[in-house]
Coordinates of C-alpha atoms in Angstrom, one line a residue:
M1 CA 16.9 -2.6 -25.8
A2 CA 13.9 -0.9 -24.3
G3 CA 12.6 -0.5 -28.1
R4 CA 9.7 1.8 -27.9
L5 CA 8.5 1.1 -24.5
R6 CA 7.5 4.5 -22.7
R7 CA 6.0 3.0 -19.5
L8 CA 6.5 0.0 -17.6
L9 CA 4.0 -1.1 -15.1
V10 CA 5.2 -4.1 -12.8
Y11 CA 2.4 -5.8 -10.5
S12 CA 4.3 -7.6 -7.4
G13 CA 4.0 -9.4 -4.5
V14 CA 3.7 -13.0 -2.3
S15 CA 3.1 -16.1 -4.0
G16 CA -0.3 -16.8 -3.6
L17 CA -1.6 -13.6 -5.0
D18 CA -1.8 -15.0 -8.7
L19 CA -1.2 -11.9 -10.3
D20 CA -1.4 -12.9 -14.0
P21 CA -4.8 -12.8 -14.5
L22 CA -5.1 -9.2 -13.1
A23 CA -2.0 -8.3 -15.4
S24 CA -3.2 -10.1 -18.5
R25 CA -6.9 -8.5 -18.1
L26 CA -5.4 -4.7 -17.4
A27 CA -3.1 -5.2 -20.6
R28 CA -5.7 -6.1 -23.0
E29 CA -8.4 -3.6 -21.9
L30 CA -5.7 -0.9 -21.9
G31 CA -4.2 -2.0 -25.2
A32 CA -0.4 -2.4 -22.9
G33 CA 2.1 -5.0 -23.6
H34 CA 2.0 -8.2 -21.3
A35 CA 5.0 -10.0 -20.1
K36 CA 5.6 -12.4 -16.7
Y37 CA 9.0 -12.2 -15.8
E38 CA 8.7 -15.8 -13.8
A39 CA 8.1 -17.6 -16.8
I40 CA 10.9 -16.0 -18.9
V41 CA 13.3 -16.9 -15.7
E42 CA 11.9 -20.5 -15.8
E43 CA 12.7 -20.9 -19.6
R44 CA 15.8 -19.4 -19.6
M45 CA 17.0 -21.6 -16.4
K46 CA 15.1 -24.8 -17.6
A47 CA 13.9 -25.0 -13.4
P48 CA 10.7 -24.1 -11.6
I49 CA 10.9 -20.7 -10.1
Y50 CA 11.4 -21.6 -6.3
H51 CA 14.6 -24.0 -7.4
V52 CA 16.0 -20.8 -9.0
A53 CA 15.6 -19.3 -5.5
E54 CA 17.7 -22.1 -4.2
L55 CA 20.1 -21.5 -6.7
L56 CA 20.7 -17.7 -5.4
L57 CA 20.9 -18.9 -2.2
A58 CA 23.9 -21.4 -3.4
N59 CA 26.0 -18.7 -5.6
Y60 CA 23.7 -15.4 -5.6
H61 CA 26.2 -13.8 -7.7
G62 CA 26.7 -16.4 -10.5
V63 CA 22.7 -16.8 -10.8
A64 CA 22.5 -13.3 -10.5
E65 CA 23.2 -12.5 -14.4
E66 CA 20.8 -15.1 -15.7
L67 CA 17.8 -13.2 -14.0
R68 CA 19.1 -9.9 -15.2
R69 CA 19.5 -11.1 -18.7
A70 CA 15.6 -12.4 -18.2
F71 CA 14.8 -8.8 -17.3
W72 CA 15.8 -7.6 -20.5
D73 CA 13.9 -10.4 -22.5
M74 CA 10.7 -9.5 -20.5
V75 CA 11.4 -6.1 -21.9
E76 CA 11.7 -6.7 -25.0
E77 CA 8.4 -9.1 -25.1
A78 CA 6.4 -6.6 -23.4
S79 CA 7.6 -3.9 -25.8
R80 CA 5.5 -4.3 -28.8
E81 CA 3.3 -1.6 -27.1
E82 CA 4.6 1.7 -26.0
D83 CA 3.1 0.6 -22.6
A84 CA 3.4 -2.4 -21.0
I85 CA 2.0 -4.2 -17.8
V86 CA 4.0 -7.4 -16.2
T87 CA 4.3 -9.5 -13.3
M88 CA 7.2 -10.2 -11.4
H89 CA 8.4 -10.9 -7.7
L90 CA 10.8 -8.0 -6.2
V91 CA 11.9 -10.7 -3.3
Y92 CA 12.2 -14.3 -3.4
Y93 CA 11.4 -16.6 -0.4
R94 CA 13.2 -19.8 0.2
R95 CA 14.3 -22.1 3.3
H96 CA 12.8 -19.1 5.3
N97 CA 15.1 -16.7 3.9
P98 CA 13.9 -13.8 1.9
I99 CA 16.0 -13.3 -1.3
M100 CA 16.3 -9.9 -3.5
N101 CA 15.6 -10.4 -6.9
P102 CA 18.8 -9.4 -9.0
A103 CA 16.6 -7.8 -11.5
L104 CA 15.7 -4.9 -9.0
V105 CA 19.1 -2.8 -10.4
E106 CA 17.7 -3.2 -13.7
L107 CA 14.4 -1.8 -13.0
H108 CA 16.7 1.4 -12.0
R109 CA 18.4 1.1 -15.2
L110 CA 15.3 1.1 -16.5
A111 CA 13.7 3.9 -15.5
A112 CA 17.6 5.8 -15.8
R113 CA 16.7 5.3 -19.7
G114 CA 13.7 7.8 -19.5
V115 CA 10.9 4.6 -19.4
E116 CA 8.4 5.5 -16.4
V117 CA 8.7 3.0 -14.1
S118 CA 5.7 2.4 -11.8
I119 CA 5.5 -0.7 -9.2
V120 CA 2.5 -1.9 -7.8
D121 CA 3.1 -3.7 -4.6
M122 CA -0.2 -6.0 -4.5
V123 CA -1.4 -7.1 -1.2
D124 CA -4.3 -9.5 -0.1
D125 CA -5.5 -11.0 3.4
Y126 CA -3.0 -13.8 4.2
Y127 CA -5.8 -16.3 4.9
H128 CA -6.6 -15.9 0.9
I129 CA -3.0 -16.3 0.0
V130 CA -2.7 -19.6 2.0
Y131 CA -5.7 -20.9 0.3
R132 CA -4.5 -20.3 -3.3
I133 CA -0.8 -21.2 -2.5
A134 CA -2.5 -25.0 -1.3
E135 CA -4.6 -25.2 -3.8
R136 CA -2.0 -25.1 -6.2
V137 CA -0.2 -27.7 -4.4
A138 CA -3.1 -30.2 -4.0
R139 CA -3.3 -29.7 -8.1
G140 CA 0.2 -30.7 -8.4
E141 CA 1.1 -27.4 -10.1
T142 CA 3.8 -26.8 -7.8
P143 CA 4.8 -30.1 -5.8
G144 CA 8.2 -29.0 -4.8
V145 CA 7.5 -25.4 -3.6
T146 CA 7.1 -26.4 0.3
G147 CA 10.1 -28.5 0.2
F148 CA 12.6 -27.7 2.9
Q149 CA 10.5 -25.0 4.3
V150 CA 7.0 -24.3 5.5
L151 CA 4.7 -21.4 3.7
D152 CA 2.6 -20.4 7.0
P153 CA 0.8 -17.3 7.3
A154 CA 3.6 -15.6 9.6
S155 CA 6.1 -16.3 6.9
L156 CA 3.8 -15.1 4.3
V157 CA 3.1 -11.9 6.2
S158 CA 6.9 -11.4 7.1
W159 CA 7.6 -12.0 2.9
R160 CA 4.9 -9.3 2.3
S161 CA 6.6 -6.9 4.4
A162 CA 10.1 -7.6 2.5
H163 CA 8.3 -6.9 -0.5
N164 CA 7.1 -3.5 0.6
S165 CA 10.7 -2.7 1.9
A166 CA 12.3 -3.5 -1.8
S167 CA 9.5 -1.5 -3.3
Q168 CA 9.6 1.8 -1.4
L169 CA 13.8 1.4 -2.0
L170 CA 13.0 1.9 -5.7
L171 CA 10.7 4.7 -4.8
M172 CA 14.1 6.5 -4.1
H173 CA 15.6 5.7 -7.8
G174 CA 12.9 7.4 -10.1
V175 CA 10.3 4.4 -9.7
K176 CA 6.8 5.6 -8.7
V177 CA 5.5 2.8 -5.9
Y178 CA 1.8 2.1 -4.9
S179 CA 0.8 -0.4 -2.4
Y180 CA -2.9 -1.9 -3.3
A181 CA -4.9 -4.6 -2.2
L182 CA -6.4 -7.4 -4.4
K183 CA -9.8 -6.9 -2.8
H184 CA -10.4 -3.2 -4.5
T185 CA -13.0 -3.0 -7.0
W186 CA -12.3 -3.9 -10.6
T187 CA -12.9 -0.1 -11.3
G188 CA -10.3 0.8 -8.9
H189 CA -7.9 -1.8 -10.5
M190 CA -8.6 -0.1 -13.7
R191 CA -8.2 3.6 -12.5
L192 CA -4.9 2.7 -11.0
A193 CA -3.6 1.1 -13.8
S194 CA -4.9 4.0 -16.4
M195 CA -3.3 6.8 -13.7
L196 CA 0.4 5.1 -13.7
L197 CA 0.1 4.7 -17.8
G198 CA -0.5 8.2 -18.2
R199 CA -4.0 8.0 -19.4
T200 CA -7.0 10.5 -19.0
P201 CA -10.1 9.6 -17.0
E202 CA -13.5 9.6 -18.3
G203 CA -14.6 13.2 -18.7
G204 CA -10.9 14.7 -18.5
G205 CA -8.6 15.7 -16.1
R206 CA -6.4 13.7 -14.0
Y207 CA -6.7 11.1 -11.7
D208 CA -6.6 11.7 -7.9
T209 CA -5.9 9.2 -5.5
V210 CA -8.0 9.4 -2.1
Y211 CA -7.9 7.5 1.0
I212 CA -10.9 6.9 3.2
S213 CA -10.3 6.4 6.8
H214 CA -13.1 5.5 8.5
P215 CA -14.1 3.9 12.4
I216 CA -13.4 -0.5 12.1
S217 CA -12.2 -1.5 15.5
K218 CA -15.4 -0.1 17.1
V219 CA -17.7 -1.0 14.1
R220 CA -16.4 -5.0 14.5
A221 CA -16.5 -4.6 18.4
R222 CA -20.2 -3.6 18.6
A223 CA -21.3 -6.1 15.7
A224 CA -19.9 -9.0 18.0
A225 CA -21.2 -7.4 21.1
E226 CA -24.8 -7.7 19.5
G227 CA -24.0 -11.6 18.4
A228 CA -24.4 -10.2 14.3
E229 CA -22.4 -10.8 11.5
L230 CA -20.0 -7.8 10.5
W231 CA -20.6 -8.6 6.6
S232 CA -24.3 -7.7 7.0
Y233 CA -23.8 -4.7 9.8
P234 CA -25.5 -2.1 9.0
D235 CA -22.6 0.2 10.1
A236 CA -20.1 -1.5 7.9
V237 CA -22.3 -1.8 4.9
E238 CA -23.1 1.7 5.2
I239 CA -19.5 2.7 5.1
E240 CA -18.9 0.6 2.0
E241 CA -22.0 1.9 0.2
F242 CA -20.4 5.4 0.7
K243 CA -17.0 4.3 -0.9
R244 CA -18.9 2.6 -3.6
M245 CA -21.1 5.7 -4.0
L246 CA -17.7 7.9 -4.2
E247 CA -16.2 5.8 -6.6
E248 CA -18.9 5.5 -9.1
Q249 CA -20.1 9.2 -8.7
C250 CA -16.1 10.6 -9.3
P251 CA -14.7 8.8 -12.2
R252 CA -11.3 10.5 -11.5
L253 CA -10.8 9.3 -8.1
V254 CA -8.7 6.3 -7.2
V255 CA -9.8 5.2 -3.6
L256 CA -8.1 3.7 -1.3
S257 CA -9.7 1.4 1.5
P258 CA -8.4 0.1 4.8
T259 CA -11.0 -2.8 4.8
S260 CA -9.3 -4.0 1.4
V261 CA -7.2 -6.0 3.7
D262 CA -8.9 -7.4 6.7
E263 CA -6.8 -9.6 8.9
L264 CA -7.1 -8.8 12.7
I265 CA -10.0 -11.3 13.1
P266 CA -10.6 -12.0 16.6
G267 CA -11.3 -15.9 17.6
D268 CA -10.5 -18.4 20.0
G269 CA -7.1 -16.7 21.6
A270 CA -5.2 -14.1 19.6
L271 CA -6.6 -14.5 16.2
A272 CA -9.5 -16.2 14.4
T273 CA -8.3 -19.7 12.5
R274 CA -11.8 -20.2 10.5
I275 CA -12.4 -17.1 8.8
G276 CA -16.1 -16.8 7.3
R277 CA -18.0 -14.0 5.6
E278 CA -19.8 -13.3 9.0
N279 CA -16.6 -12.1 10.6
R280 CA -15.1 -10.4 7.8
W281 CA -15.4 -6.9 7.1
P282 CA -17.4 -6.6 3.8
H283 CA -15.7 -6.1 0.5
P284 CA -16.5 -6.4 -3.3
G285 CA -15.9 -9.0 -5.6
N286 CA -13.7 -7.8 -8.1
G287 CA -14.1 -9.8 -11.3
V288 CA -10.5 -11.0 -11.0
H289 CA -10.6 -13.7 -8.1
E290 CA -13.3 -15.4 -6.0
F291 CA -12.9 -14.7 -2.5
P292 CA -13.9 -18.2 -0.9
Y293 CA -15.6 -18.6 2.7
P294 CA -15.0 -20.2 4.6
V295 CA -10.8 -20.3 5.1
D296 CA -9.9 -22.7 7.7
L297 CA -6.1 -22.6 8.4
A298 CA -6.2 -25.4 10.8
A299 CA -7.8 -27.9 8.3
K300 CA -6.3 -29.8 5.6
P301 CA -5.8 -28.4 3.3
P302 CA -3.8 -25.8 3.8
A303 CA -2.5 -27.6 7.1
E304 CA -0.4 -30.8 6.6
L305 CA -0.2 -29.4 3.0
I306 CA 2.1 -26.3 3.4
Y307 CA 2.6 -26.0 6.9
P308 CA 2.4 -28.2 10.4
A309 CA -0.7 -27.0 12.1
S310 CA 0.6 -27.8 15.7
D311 CA 3.5 -25.7 15.1
T312 CA 1.8 -22.9 13.6
V313 CA -2.4 -22.1 13.6
A314 CA -2.4 -24.7 16.1
N315 CA -0.2 -23.2 18.9
P316 CA -1.4 -20.0 21.1
G317 CA 2.2 -18.7 21.1
Y318 CA 2.4 -18.6 16.9
M319 CA -0.8 -17.1 17.0
K320 CA 0.1 -14.3 19.2
M321 CA 3.1 -13.5 17.1
L322 CA 1.4 -13.9 14.1
R323 CA -1.0 -10.8 15.5
A324 CA 1.4 -8.8 16.4
L325 CA 2.9 -9.3 12.9
V326 CA -0.1 -8.3 11.4
E327 CA -0.7 -5.3 13.6
A328 CA 2.7 -3.9 12.7
S329 CA 1.7 -4.9 9.4
I330 CA -1.7 -2.7 9.2
E331 CA 0.0 0.3 10.8
R332 CA 2.6 0.5 7.9
R333 CA 0.2 -0.6 4.8
D334 CA -2.2 2.3 6.0
L335 CA 0.6 4.8 6.8
S336 CA 1.4 4.1 3.1
Y337 CA -1.8 4.8 1.9
V338 CA -2.1 8.2 3.5
A339 CA 1.2 9.0 2.0
Q340 CA 0.4 8.0 -1.5
A341 CA -3.3 9.9 -1.5
D342 CA -3.5 13.1 -3.2
Y343 CA -6.4 13.6 0.1
I344 CA -8.0 12.3 3.0
V345 CA -11.6 11.5 3.5
A346 CA -12.6 11.0 7.1
Y347 CA -15.9 9.5 7.2
R348 CA -18.2 9.6 10.2
P349 CA -14.7 10.1 12.4
S350 CA -17.1 10.5 15.3
M351 CA -19.3 7.6 15.2
Y352 CA -20.8 6.4 18.4
G353 CA -20.1 9.6 20.0
E354 CA -16.1 8.4 20.5
R355 CA -12.9 9.0 19.3
H356 CA -11.3 6.5 16.8
Y357 CA -7.9 6.0 17.2
G358 CA -7.0 4.8 13.9
V359 CA -8.8 7.9 12.2
D360 CA -7.0 10.1 14.5
M361 CA -3.6 8.8 13.8
E362 CA -4.3 8.8 9.8
V363 CA -5.6 12.5 9.7
N364 CA -2.6 13.8 11.6
K365 CA -0.5 12.0 9.7
A366 CA -2.0 13.5 6.6
V367 CA -2.1 17.0 8.0
N368 CA 1.7 16.5 9.0
M369 CA 2.2 15.8 5.0
G370 CA 0.2 18.9 4.0
K371 CA -2.5 17.1 2.1
P372 CA -6.3 18.2 2.3
V373 CA -8.7 16.3 4.9
Y374 CA -12.0 16.6 4.2
S375 CA -14.2 15.5 7.2
V376 CA -18.1 13.9 6.7
V377 CA -19.9 14.3 9.9
P378 CA -23.5 13.7 9.7
P379 CA -25.9 16.0 12.1
G380 CA -26.4 14.3 15.3
E381 CA -22.9 13.1 15.4
E382 CA -21.0 16.1 16.1
P383 CA -18.4 15.6 19.2
G384 CA -18.6 17.9 22.0
Y385 CA -14.5 18.4 21.2
R386 CA -12.8 19.7 18.3
L387 CA -12.4 16.9 16.1
F388 CA -9.0 18.0 14.2
T389 CA -7.0 21.2 13.9
F390 CA -6.7 21.0 10.2
M391 CA -9.9 19.8 8.2
Y392 CA -12.7 20.6 5.9
M393 CA -15.7 19.3 7.6
L394 CA -18.7 18.6 5.8
R395 CA -22.3 17.4 6.6
S396 CA -23.2 14.5 3.8
P397 CA -22.0 12.6 1.1
E398 CA -23.4 15.2 -0.9
E399 CA -21.3 18.1 0.3
L400 CA -18.7 15.7 -0.1
I401 CA -19.4 15.6 -4.0
R402 CA -19.8 18.8 -4.6
A403 CA -16.6 20.0 -2.9
L404 CA -14.4 17.6 -4.9
R405 CA -16.2 19.0 -7.7
C406 CA -17.1 15.7 -9.3
P407 CA -19.2 15.6 -12.6

């Protein structure tokens, strides 16, 4: 039934990511087939996907067969080419219940038939996810999606974690899995998709994944102490310029950036409820989505349209809980980036002459996994202590480019 299909690349994640424009553009530019699983389910079931999720709650085994058949319909539709890029949820969320997609087992079966199956578990900042969901509801595109439940930030972060767990389960069954954030560059999205579809990078060779570990919290704290906007703060901008330069000069690199998701934004209380460019780490536009600012989580919308503000973002106890969820997701995602990287670059790990806990943890994790670690320490930033036991220390980005043998 898989036809001529050799490779299937699945983009997955929670609602509000709006992944189909990304997947369809990638498919078009890479000459791959394309299909949207949930659209096929809705046509087969004659019901919107959020109602299908409710039917799974009512009778999982009875509805599961229809969703499994929809999976093979999707495979057939996408099999016009040897490679295909599709979108599908691995986990649904309805009435506060995460619900595993019955088609998960079909991904395993497809891989067992010799098709190379890869999953990109996509993530984005929860406030932009909330914004997109609210916009869709306001436009009347999904008027019933919030019936019998709320889609508040904490629910979305928990749903996102369930998605990641489901993808990791498939990793144990012959499926390649990568976590990746929507706010990476378009170049990064193209390279990741090209790598997973077996394409050759510009200049030949093969693609490598590299995780950039760098100071974040202390840069944010310094900007705040100076009353400066983080978006244009020189140290943050310089770090992002380093990532841009590395990506531009090394066409075989897929760069993994920790700041492509930035949710631990302080405000009144535990977390900010109004996020603007001024307090968000700078990120590139990627040509797939616009990322509007500011986003006010307590404003109408999104509040009162997809969740009640008084019980959620306007409640100090709720925001403390949300902070704990976000902190846990940061550690999990960044360590996932380390695990899926071929090597690590620690950029200015002794910035301000201080130790940076996150960088130390990530480098130690990489070393324990036997991954090469390059450390860029500019002159004048040498610490008075041994940075890391195992690393290759360089003095400049130019030295790094030469060490990586970029063309």
